């Protein structure tokens, strides 16, 4: 069996199946939805960070663009949810295209510029002068399309697609070329890999994933404000989950979401300020001491982590 | 300089090449030519510009002056990945593997992306290439787990997987044991016999001696000698430069 299929069937599909069945036994659907949302976002971040090494602190910008893409499509075009979701993804991809010059920056400069870009998009959308279009700081209400079961199902479909995509990135030719460019852009170019264009494609894929996540979030939550859609902690969470579990693997980000978002919901809600502190410390610690996450503990022992 | 060095039918012509880093000229007007099946040695003390010469020919940076012509085409600022597909490839002084990928994936990627236009698929068998370079028993290992000599072999395997017409070799011999040195020299000689052009940067003159008669000696970004290795060791300027540097003899 090809490794892409094997990884998807052994890791991806079970996760989707479990989250499809959980609503039957667990009543807090919003919490389950948030888990699915972070599973999608962590893999979307994985697609860019894990496979190219670019860490986008402004990743939430794509999520917000998707959420507002969905909202604008519903409010102004009366688009049905499925079409609005597509437009949400498209909005994020367009933002990604505008931001491709950022990929010329490296390391911290890229992270900071990306963060600033997300802030700029937030400021535009939250601007009271654009109230007629975006509802400005007053937030949007999409009660006309509210359908929590359908939107939960859509989120699961997106998750399935994203997990399949990451499995392909891990084993397919294109994803291996990305990893080569991440390991050593100079020798990758000498091996004939168009490193820059491959990176741009990964960037747009990653933007698309966050845009779809933002769109399905808007659909599910139906009432939200710019500061919810562009909440920086969304970026931080996705980054921490991915780094903690192990970027560039399929199972690492999943483990990161289940463990850390689980922990957050058990104890973090009551003392959120400590949790932010813990997460900040965790990022620093991970980057310094365990840059390849939990997965690397197994990989070091020669175990092939899917 | 040999009289035919700028003749148009040579595969590679390097013409008064200049590369600056800030105000410093790492290459200060280097010229030479290389035909199919020829091996040209490039020697010189540390910092004389040998690696910079390979870097510029392979497209790591555009030249600041002069030109590189390959197979009748002036390359200018052409990107490395396009040069690979034209048939230019190289190894690196310190090996640069795709550390997190397996040895097999390293070579397969080069074969898939960098294969020279018109090279067909003959000899594109990555498994045979790995066996030839004594890497077959490591095929499933991550490249980062290889030792430095093995990583150099991997650099070469990856370059050869693209079926180059011009191979630029940067100090491949360093770190090989005598038996490995002999096999490596024979391997490179066989590539040249098969029609590949080779530019070989090497400190180990005995290794170079097995491969070619024709060498260029560089110092401070300039070519100070071209001729046979035996003549070079008797040339006063060459001897002075080398005795002043770290690599006497
Ligand atoms: N990317 C760079 N930026 C700045 N200076 C550089 C760069 N690459 C090389 N140099 C400088 O150019 C000069 C030539 O370096 P180069 O690596 O080409 O020498 P070399 O002949 O290969 O030496 P060695 O035998 O030590 O490998 C050196 O002084 C080096 O410091
Ligand atoms: Mg050098």
XYZ file of C-alpha atoms and ligand atoms in Angstrom:
587
model
C 0.000 0.000 0.000
C 1.403 3.450 -0.810
C 2.610 5.248 2.276
C 0.305 8.225 1.691
C -2.723 5.965 1.841
C -1.338 3.952 4.734
C -0.735 7.056 6.870
C -4.122 8.510 6.017
C -5.944 5.284 6.853
C -3.988 4.605 10.028
C -3.871 8.137 11.456
C -6.097 10.549 9.537
C -9.281 8.588 9.088
C -9.526 7.327 12.703
C -9.279 10.913 13.978
C -12.064 12.043 11.647
C -14.190 9.025 12.596
C -13.756 9.646 16.316
C -14.796 13.281 15.978
C -17.733 12.222 13.822
C -18.965 9.878 16.547
C -18.180 11.947 19.638
C -21.285 14.202 19.350
C -23.373 11.082 19.964
C -21.915 10.669 23.431
C -20.709 14.143 24.331
C -23.025 17.126 24.421
C -20.632 20.089 24.250
C -20.542 20.388 20.488
C -18.869 23.791 20.508
C -15.895 22.311 22.330
C -15.706 19.430 19.872
C -15.925 21.915 17.018
C -13.024 23.884 18.472
C -10.956 20.720 18.644
C -11.661 20.021 14.957
C -10.871 23.637 14.132
C -7.479 23.453 15.840
C -6.750 20.099 14.231
C -7.259 21.821 10.861
C -5.280 24.921 11.787
C -2.383 22.979 13.284
C -2.053 20.951 10.074
C -2.352 24.110 7.986
C 0.508 25.632 9.950
C 2.359 22.341 9.592
C 2.071 22.646 5.815
C 4.101 25.840 5.832
C 6.268 25.532 8.947
C 6.887 21.800 8.918
C 7.674 21.602 5.226
C 9.465 24.907 4.598
C 10.634 26.097 8.008
C 8.782 29.437 7.788
C 6.970 30.146 11.059
C 4.039 32.505 10.413
C 3.074 34.255 13.627
C 0.370 36.088 11.708
C -1.239 32.849 10.592
C -4.510 34.019 12.147
C -4.667 36.648 9.382
C -5.660 33.922 6.916
C -8.170 32.549 9.394
C -9.722 36.007 9.823
C -9.714 36.594 6.070
C -11.583 33.310 5.682
C -14.096 34.153 8.411
C -14.837 37.539 6.846
C -14.766 36.084 3.340
C -17.532 33.750 4.450
C -19.460 36.515 6.219
C -19.259 38.959 3.304
C -20.345 36.263 0.853
C -23.370 35.464 3.003
C -24.277 39.072 3.794
C -23.733 40.679 0.404
C -24.077 37.860 -2.111
C -26.586 35.779 -0.160
C -24.274 32.896 -1.004
C -25.216 29.422 0.238
C -22.742 28.120 2.875
C -20.892 25.777 0.522
C -20.152 28.599 -1.921
C -19.331 30.972 0.923
C -16.801 28.423 2.212
C -15.097 28.337 -1.177
C -14.960 32.122 -1.204
C -13.530 32.054 2.333
C -10.701 29.859 1.093
C -10.233 32.105 -1.923
C -10.053 35.233 0.254
C -7.237 33.677 2.278
C -5.387 32.547 -0.858
C -5.621 36.082 -2.259
C -4.217 37.461 0.976
C -1.485 34.826 0.740
C -0.637 35.961 -2.783
C -0.387 39.570 -1.665
C 1.919 38.482 1.144
C 4.252 36.242 -0.922
C 7.023 38.888 -0.876
C 7.299 38.178 2.870
C 8.862 34.823 1.972
C 11.983 36.722 0.955
C 12.508 37.520 4.618
C 13.979 34.939 6.888
C 13.528 33.817 10.460
C 12.327 36.388 12.937
C 11.833 39.058 10.258
C 9.360 36.864 8.451
C 7.504 36.065 11.676
C 7.248 39.738 12.651
C 6.293 41.009 9.194
C 3.624 38.337 8.952
C 2.269 39.342 12.360
C 2.152 42.981 11.274
C 0.334 42.008 8.076
C -2.336 40.136 10.048
C -2.754 43.193 12.283
C -3.129 45.419 9.229
C -5.895 43.242 7.791
C -7.595 43.278 11.181
C -7.411 47.069 11.336
C -8.955 47.406 7.890
C -11.822 45.071 8.644
C -12.505 46.550 12.083
C -12.414 50.094 10.711
C -15.728 51.866 11.483
C -15.489 53.623 8.090
C -16.105 50.248 6.440
C -19.135 49.535 8.562
C -21.400 49.237 5.525
C -19.268 46.438 4.142
C -17.716 44.602 7.095
C -19.886 45.918 9.936
C -16.624 47.297 11.296
C -15.972 46.763 14.993
C -19.602 45.798 15.659
C -19.232 42.266 14.402
C -21.336 40.168 12.066
C -24.361 37.996 12.598
C -25.058 35.197 10.146
C -28.201 33.781 11.756
C -29.745 33.127 8.334
C -27.323 30.261 7.622
C -26.847 28.992 11.184
C -26.792 25.184 11.058
C -24.468 23.707 13.675
C -24.777 20.103 12.557
C -24.040 20.911 8.925
C -21.152 23.192 9.788
C -19.685 20.572 12.113
C -19.925 18.054 9.282
C -18.266 20.520 6.901
C -15.438 21.018 9.384
C -14.926 17.238 9.497
C -14.776 17.082 5.707
C -12.214 19.866 5.626
C -10.212 18.062 8.307
C -10.262 14.843 6.279
C -9.057 16.678 3.202
C -6.323 18.481 5.120
C -5.070 15.259 6.729
C -4.931 13.593 3.322
C -3.048 16.593 1.958
C -0.438 16.508 4.717
C 0.000 12.740 4.272
C 0.695 13.479 0.609
C 3.138 16.259 1.477
C 5.045 13.828 3.671
C 5.516 11.172 1.046
C 4.727 12.649 -2.346
C 7.356 14.053 -4.657
C 6.304 17.665 -4.181
C 6.354 17.465 -0.379
C 9.758 15.773 -0.411
C 11.054 18.555 -2.645
C 9.746 21.076 -0.096
C 11.502 19.233 2.708
C 14.717 19.175 0.696
C 14.433 22.943 0.216
C 13.855 23.356 3.930
C 16.871 21.194 4.846
C 19.188 22.952 2.398
C 17.923 25.432 -0.188
C 21.291 25.604 -1.950
C 21.719 21.915 -2.625
C 17.987 21.554 -3.303
C 18.290 24.103 -6.104
C 21.280 22.177 -7.432
C 19.117 19.060 -7.470
C 16.828 20.935 -9.850
C 14.143 21.880 -7.329
C 12.579 25.316 -7.919
C 12.788 26.102 -4.213
C 11.123 29.520 -4.271
C 8.074 28.552 -6.310
C 7.602 25.349 -4.316
C 7.649 27.429 -1.146
C 5.059 29.821 -2.549
C 2.768 26.906 -3.355
C 3.136 25.595 0.214
C 2.375 29.090 1.509
C -0.821 29.303 -0.531
C -1.871 25.791 0.488
C -1.356 26.785 4.093
C -3.358 29.987 3.571
C -6.158 28.043 1.899
C -6.410 25.683 4.866
C -6.649 28.554 7.367
C -9.176 30.313 5.131
C -11.411 27.255 5.033
C -11.047 26.935 8.813
C -12.040 30.598 9.205
C -15.013 30.126 6.912
C -16.358 27.098 8.709
C -15.745 28.874 12.019
C -17.862 31.815 10.850
C -20.588 29.437 9.766
C -20.600 27.474 13.007
C -20.307 30.365 15.429
C -22.489 32.704 13.307
C -21.975 35.758 15.518
C -18.457 37.122 15.892
C -16.326 40.234 16.099
C -13.120 41.222 14.328
C -11.139 40.624 17.495
C -12.435 37.045 17.677
C -11.625 36.305 14.054
C -8.174 37.891 14.316
C -7.369 36.769 17.853
C -3.603 36.361 18.069
C -3.967 33.392 20.409
C -5.281 31.425 17.429
C -1.832 31.743 15.850
C -0.091 30.982 19.117
C -2.225 27.913 19.779
C -1.711 26.494 16.287
C 2.040 27.065 16.560
C 2.385 25.557 20.025
C 0.274 22.505 19.174
C 2.268 21.839 16.018
C 5.688 22.391 17.562
C 4.804 20.382 20.642
C 3.636 17.339 18.724
C 6.220 17.525 15.982
C 6.078 19.473 12.745
C 6.450 17.717 9.393
C 4.650 14.657 10.694
C 0.955 13.855 10.364
C 0.435 12.547 13.884
C 2.514 15.166 15.748
C 0.161 18.139 15.353
C -2.795 15.874 16.134
C -1.157 14.753 19.373
C -0.298 18.388 20.148
C -3.924 19.505 19.783
C -5.389 16.615 21.753
C -2.915 16.915 24.638
C -2.472 20.671 24.943
C -5.923 21.864 23.929
C -7.292 19.115 26.157
C -5.166 20.379 29.030
C -6.222 23.940 28.305
C -9.863 22.982 28.575
C -9.385 21.032 31.764
C -7.445 23.650 33.716
C -6.754 26.613 31.469
C -10.237 28.075 31.300
C -10.238 28.827 35.021
C -6.813 30.508 35.057
C -6.302 31.770 31.493
C -3.585 34.286 32.355
C -1.307 31.528 33.642
C -1.995 29.494 30.578
C -0.839 32.232 28.242
C 2.330 32.421 30.291
C 2.802 28.666 30.136
C 2.281 28.676 26.372
C 4.775 31.475 25.889
C 7.351 29.583 27.917
C 6.502 26.416 26.022
C 7.269 28.015 22.646
C 10.660 29.199 23.849
C 11.434 25.861 25.472
C 10.358 23.859 22.446
C 12.320 25.921 19.942
C 15.418 25.653 22.119
C 15.291 22.104 23.391
C 12.838 20.031 21.399
C 12.545 21.750 18.004
C 11.088 18.663 16.389
C 8.553 18.049 19.133
C 7.321 14.878 20.805
C 7.646 12.963 17.554
C 11.406 13.464 17.621
C 11.647 11.550 20.903
C 10.517 8.486 18.964
C 12.351 9.353 15.750
C 15.612 9.509 17.681
C 15.109 5.892 18.577
C 14.733 5.049 14.916
C 10.950 4.755 15.057
C 9.202 5.942 11.917
C 6.500 8.337 13.116
C 3.686 8.715 10.561
C 46.448 30.204 -21.109
C 46.122 27.569 -23.790
C 45.352 29.015 -27.216
C 42.045 27.183 -27.718
C 40.571 28.163 -24.362
C 38.006 30.520 -25.813
C 37.074 28.447 -28.820
C 33.294 28.299 -29.213
C 33.000 24.515 -29.288
C 34.209 24.097 -25.706
C 31.430 22.976 -23.389
C 32.267 25.537 -20.702
C 33.922 28.886 -21.206
C 34.640 31.092 -18.223
C 35.554 34.529 -19.445
C 37.178 37.131 -17.192
C 34.866 36.209 -14.352
C 34.580 38.660 -11.464
C 32.825 38.089 -8.144
C 32.923 40.690 -5.380
C 31.933 40.408 -1.755
C 31.591 44.017 -0.684
C 34.803 45.667 -1.824
C 36.716 42.380 -1.885
C 37.253 40.621 -5.222
C 37.045 36.888 -4.556
C 37.276 36.303 -8.314
C 39.276 38.879 -10.178
C 39.043 38.076 -13.860
C 39.363 34.302 -14.136
C 39.248 32.716 -17.600
C 39.439 29.117 -18.736
C 37.630 26.645 -20.940
C 36.725 23.016 -20.651
C 35.567 20.529 -23.258
C 33.521 17.363 -23.020
C 35.511 14.505 -21.534
C 38.193 16.828 -20.164
C 39.320 17.073 -16.569
C 40.679 20.384 -15.344
C 42.249 20.649 -11.912
C 41.825 23.867 -9.948
C 44.284 24.385 -7.115
C 45.332 27.287 -4.946
C 45.842 28.203 -1.315
C 42.952 28.678 1.117
C 40.786 31.622 0.247
C 42.103 31.924 -3.306
C 38.594 31.742 -4.785
C 38.243 28.114 -5.917
C 34.896 27.501 -4.224
C 33.677 30.929 -5.285
C 34.489 29.951 -8.857
C 32.356 26.793 -8.557
C 29.604 28.743 -6.788
C 29.448 31.286 -9.588
C 29.441 28.679 -12.370
C 26.708 26.750 -10.592
C 24.526 29.832 -10.183
C 24.673 30.405 -6.441
C 25.300 34.068 -7.227
C 25.402 36.030 -10.479
C 28.821 37.226 -11.631
C 29.745 40.886 -11.078
C 31.709 40.894 -14.303
C 32.688 38.609 -17.147
C 30.632 35.685 -18.340
C 30.014 31.978 -18.022
C 29.083 30.278 -21.287
C 27.830 26.724 -21.304
C 26.999 24.745 -24.430
C 26.848 27.934 -26.474
C 24.611 29.804 -24.033
C 25.615 32.719 -21.803
C 24.224 31.919 -18.384
C 24.135 35.361 -16.744
C 21.947 35.174 -13.651
C 20.259 31.899 -14.549
C 18.980 30.144 -11.398
C 20.763 27.044 -10.106
C 17.823 24.718 -10.647
C 17.755 25.678 -14.319
C 21.504 25.163 -14.647
C 21.037 21.690 -13.190
C 18.544 20.915 -15.937
C 20.970 22.230 -18.553
C 23.505 19.711 -17.316
C 25.637 21.552 -14.754
C 26.029 19.964 -11.364
C 28.385 19.932 -8.431
C 29.416 18.644 -5.044
C 30.031 20.818 -1.995
C 33.207 21.332 0.004
C 31.273 20.572 3.175
C 28.571 18.151 2.111
C 25.032 19.503 1.970
C 22.619 16.565 2.141
C 18.879 16.851 2.664
C 19.452 15.905 6.276
C 15.997 14.701 7.270
C 15.383 12.662 4.121
C 16.697 9.199 3.433
C 19.678 8.574 1.194
C 17.354 7.052 -1.384
C 15.032 10.092 -1.297
C 18.000 12.443 -1.662
C 19.018 10.793 -4.903
C 15.510 10.178 -6.200
C 14.632 13.870 -5.858
C 17.643 14.925 -7.907
C 16.733 12.371 -10.555
C 13.125 13.580 -10.617
C 13.700 17.345 -10.593
C 17.190 17.940 -11.877
C 17.494 15.480 -14.717
C 19.114 17.161 -17.672
C 16.818 17.949 -20.592
C 17.364 15.360 -23.251
C 19.162 12.951 -20.936
C 16.419 10.385 -21.320
C 16.013 7.848 -18.563
C 19.012 5.712 -19.435
C 21.266 5.346 -16.418
C 18.645 7.076 -14.290
C 18.476 4.051 -12.049
C 18.959 5.503 -8.557
C 19.497 2.052 -7.062
C 22.397 1.319 -9.401
C 23.889 4.714 -8.646
C 23.712 4.075 -4.904
C 25.382 0.706 -5.353
C 28.107 2.246 -7.500
C 28.841 4.853 -4.817
C 28.800 2.280 -2.016
C 25.710 3.793 -0.444
C 23.245 1.001 -1.155
C 23.472 -0.424 2.367
C 22.513 3.048 3.689
C 19.656 3.727 1.280
C 16.959 3.744 3.949
C 18.912 5.831 6.466
C 18.401 9.535 7.074
C 21.207 11.480 5.443
C 22.018 13.201 8.758
C 23.039 9.815 10.188
C 25.820 9.388 7.612
C 29.418 10.250 8.368
C 31.095 13.027 6.465
C 32.789 10.789 3.880
C 29.473 9.076 3.186
C 27.748 12.446 2.869
C 30.315 13.419 0.261
C 29.511 10.266 -1.679
C 25.854 11.225 -1.371
C 26.586 14.704 -2.746
C 28.190 13.018 -5.729
C 25.374 10.504 -6.142
C 22.833 13.317 -6.145
C 24.822 15.274 -8.711
C 25.205 12.233 -10.963
C 21.497 11.439 -10.726
C 20.885 14.552 -12.822
C 23.066 13.178 -15.646
C 25.296 16.280 -15.841
C 27.517 17.154 -18.771
C 29.666 19.312 -16.516
C 30.524 18.235 -13.001
C 32.135 20.652 -10.551
C 33.879 18.806 -7.740
C 34.923 20.703 -4.598
C 37.474 18.841 -2.470
C 35.895 15.457 -2.693
C 39.055 13.666 -1.589
C 39.381 15.268 1.853
C 38.517 12.745 4.530
C 38.655 9.639 2.328
C 40.996 6.794 3.262
C 43.607 5.598 0.701
C 41.426 2.783 -0.639
C 38.447 5.112 -0.997
C 40.682 7.689 -2.673
C 41.749 5.177 -5.303
C 38.200 4.144 -6.072
C 37.025 7.757 -6.177
C 39.778 8.761 -8.605
C 38.945 5.815 -10.852
C 35.247 6.708 -10.700
C 35.849 10.314 -11.753
C 38.223 9.196 -14.501
C 35.528 6.841 -15.792
C 33.005 9.690 -15.876
C 35.392 11.746 -17.981
C 35.993 8.804 -20.311
C 32.216 8.690 -20.715
C 32.282 12.277 -21.999
C 31.583 14.305 -18.879
C 33.579 17.498 -18.356
C 35.039 17.778 -14.850
C 36.366 20.760 -12.949
C 38.130 19.347 -9.916
C 39.105 21.569 -6.986
C 41.579 19.656 -4.883
C 44.289 20.217 -2.306
C 45.481 16.641 -2.552
C 47.741 16.823 -5.590
C 48.385 13.065 -5.727
C 44.641 12.587 -6.191
C 44.522 15.189 -8.935
C 47.556 13.637 -10.573
C 45.612 10.412 -11.162
C 42.875 12.316 -12.950
C 44.429 14.934 -15.130
C 47.473 16.626 -16.416
C 45.954 20.004 -16.835
C 45.662 22.359 -13.904
C 44.980 25.983 -13.170
C 46.543 27.552 -10.118
C 44.693 30.423 -8.502
C 45.821 32.971 -5.991
C 43.801 35.856 -4.565
C 41.059 35.502 -7.150
C 43.436 35.389 -10.096
C 44.762 32.638 -12.249
C 48.554 32.559 -11.875
C 49.376 29.419 -13.833
C 47.913 27.067 -16.375
C 49.701 23.954 -17.565
C 50.590 20.499 -16.350
C 50.785 19.571 -12.722
C 54.483 18.740 -13.078
C 55.228 22.168 -14.521
C 53.172 23.807 -11.812
C 55.294 22.312 -9.053
C 58.402 23.841 -10.718
C 56.825 27.254 -11.360
C 58.423 29.867 -9.105
C 55.264 31.931 -8.617
C 53.235 28.824 -7.778
C 55.847 27.589 -5.327
C 56.018 30.988 -3.675
C 52.236 31.184 -3.273
C 52.008 27.710 -1.843
C 54.953 28.004 0.495
C 53.480 31.248 1.771
C 50.128 29.495 2.314
C 49.069 26.504 4.380
C 49.583 23.854 1.770
C 53.161 23.350 0.846
C 53.444 20.679 -1.795
N 29.571 34.335 0.602
C 30.713 35.016 0.885
N 30.662 36.228 1.475
C 31.793 36.905 1.753
N 33.024 36.476 1.471
C 33.147 35.276 0.875
C 32.005 34.483 0.563
N 32.419 33.335 -0.018
C 33.759 33.417 -0.053
N 34.189 34.571 0.475
C 35.595 35.001 0.580
O 36.169 34.877 -0.700
C 37.471 34.369 -0.615
C 37.582 33.124 -1.456
O 36.860 32.100 -0.809
P 36.715 30.646 -1.420
O 35.813 29.887 -0.516
O 36.320 30.747 -2.837
O 38.203 30.108 -1.296
P 38.758 28.668 -1.615
O 39.818 28.844 -2.625
O 37.658 27.729 -1.915
O 39.429 28.293 -0.208
P 39.527 26.881 0.549
O 40.696 26.180 -0.023
O 39.760 27.264 1.968
O 38.255 26.161 0.341
C 37.765 34.132 0.866
O 38.472 35.230 1.351
C 36.411 34.082 1.481
O 36.443 34.547 2.794
Mg 36.904 26.084 -1.054
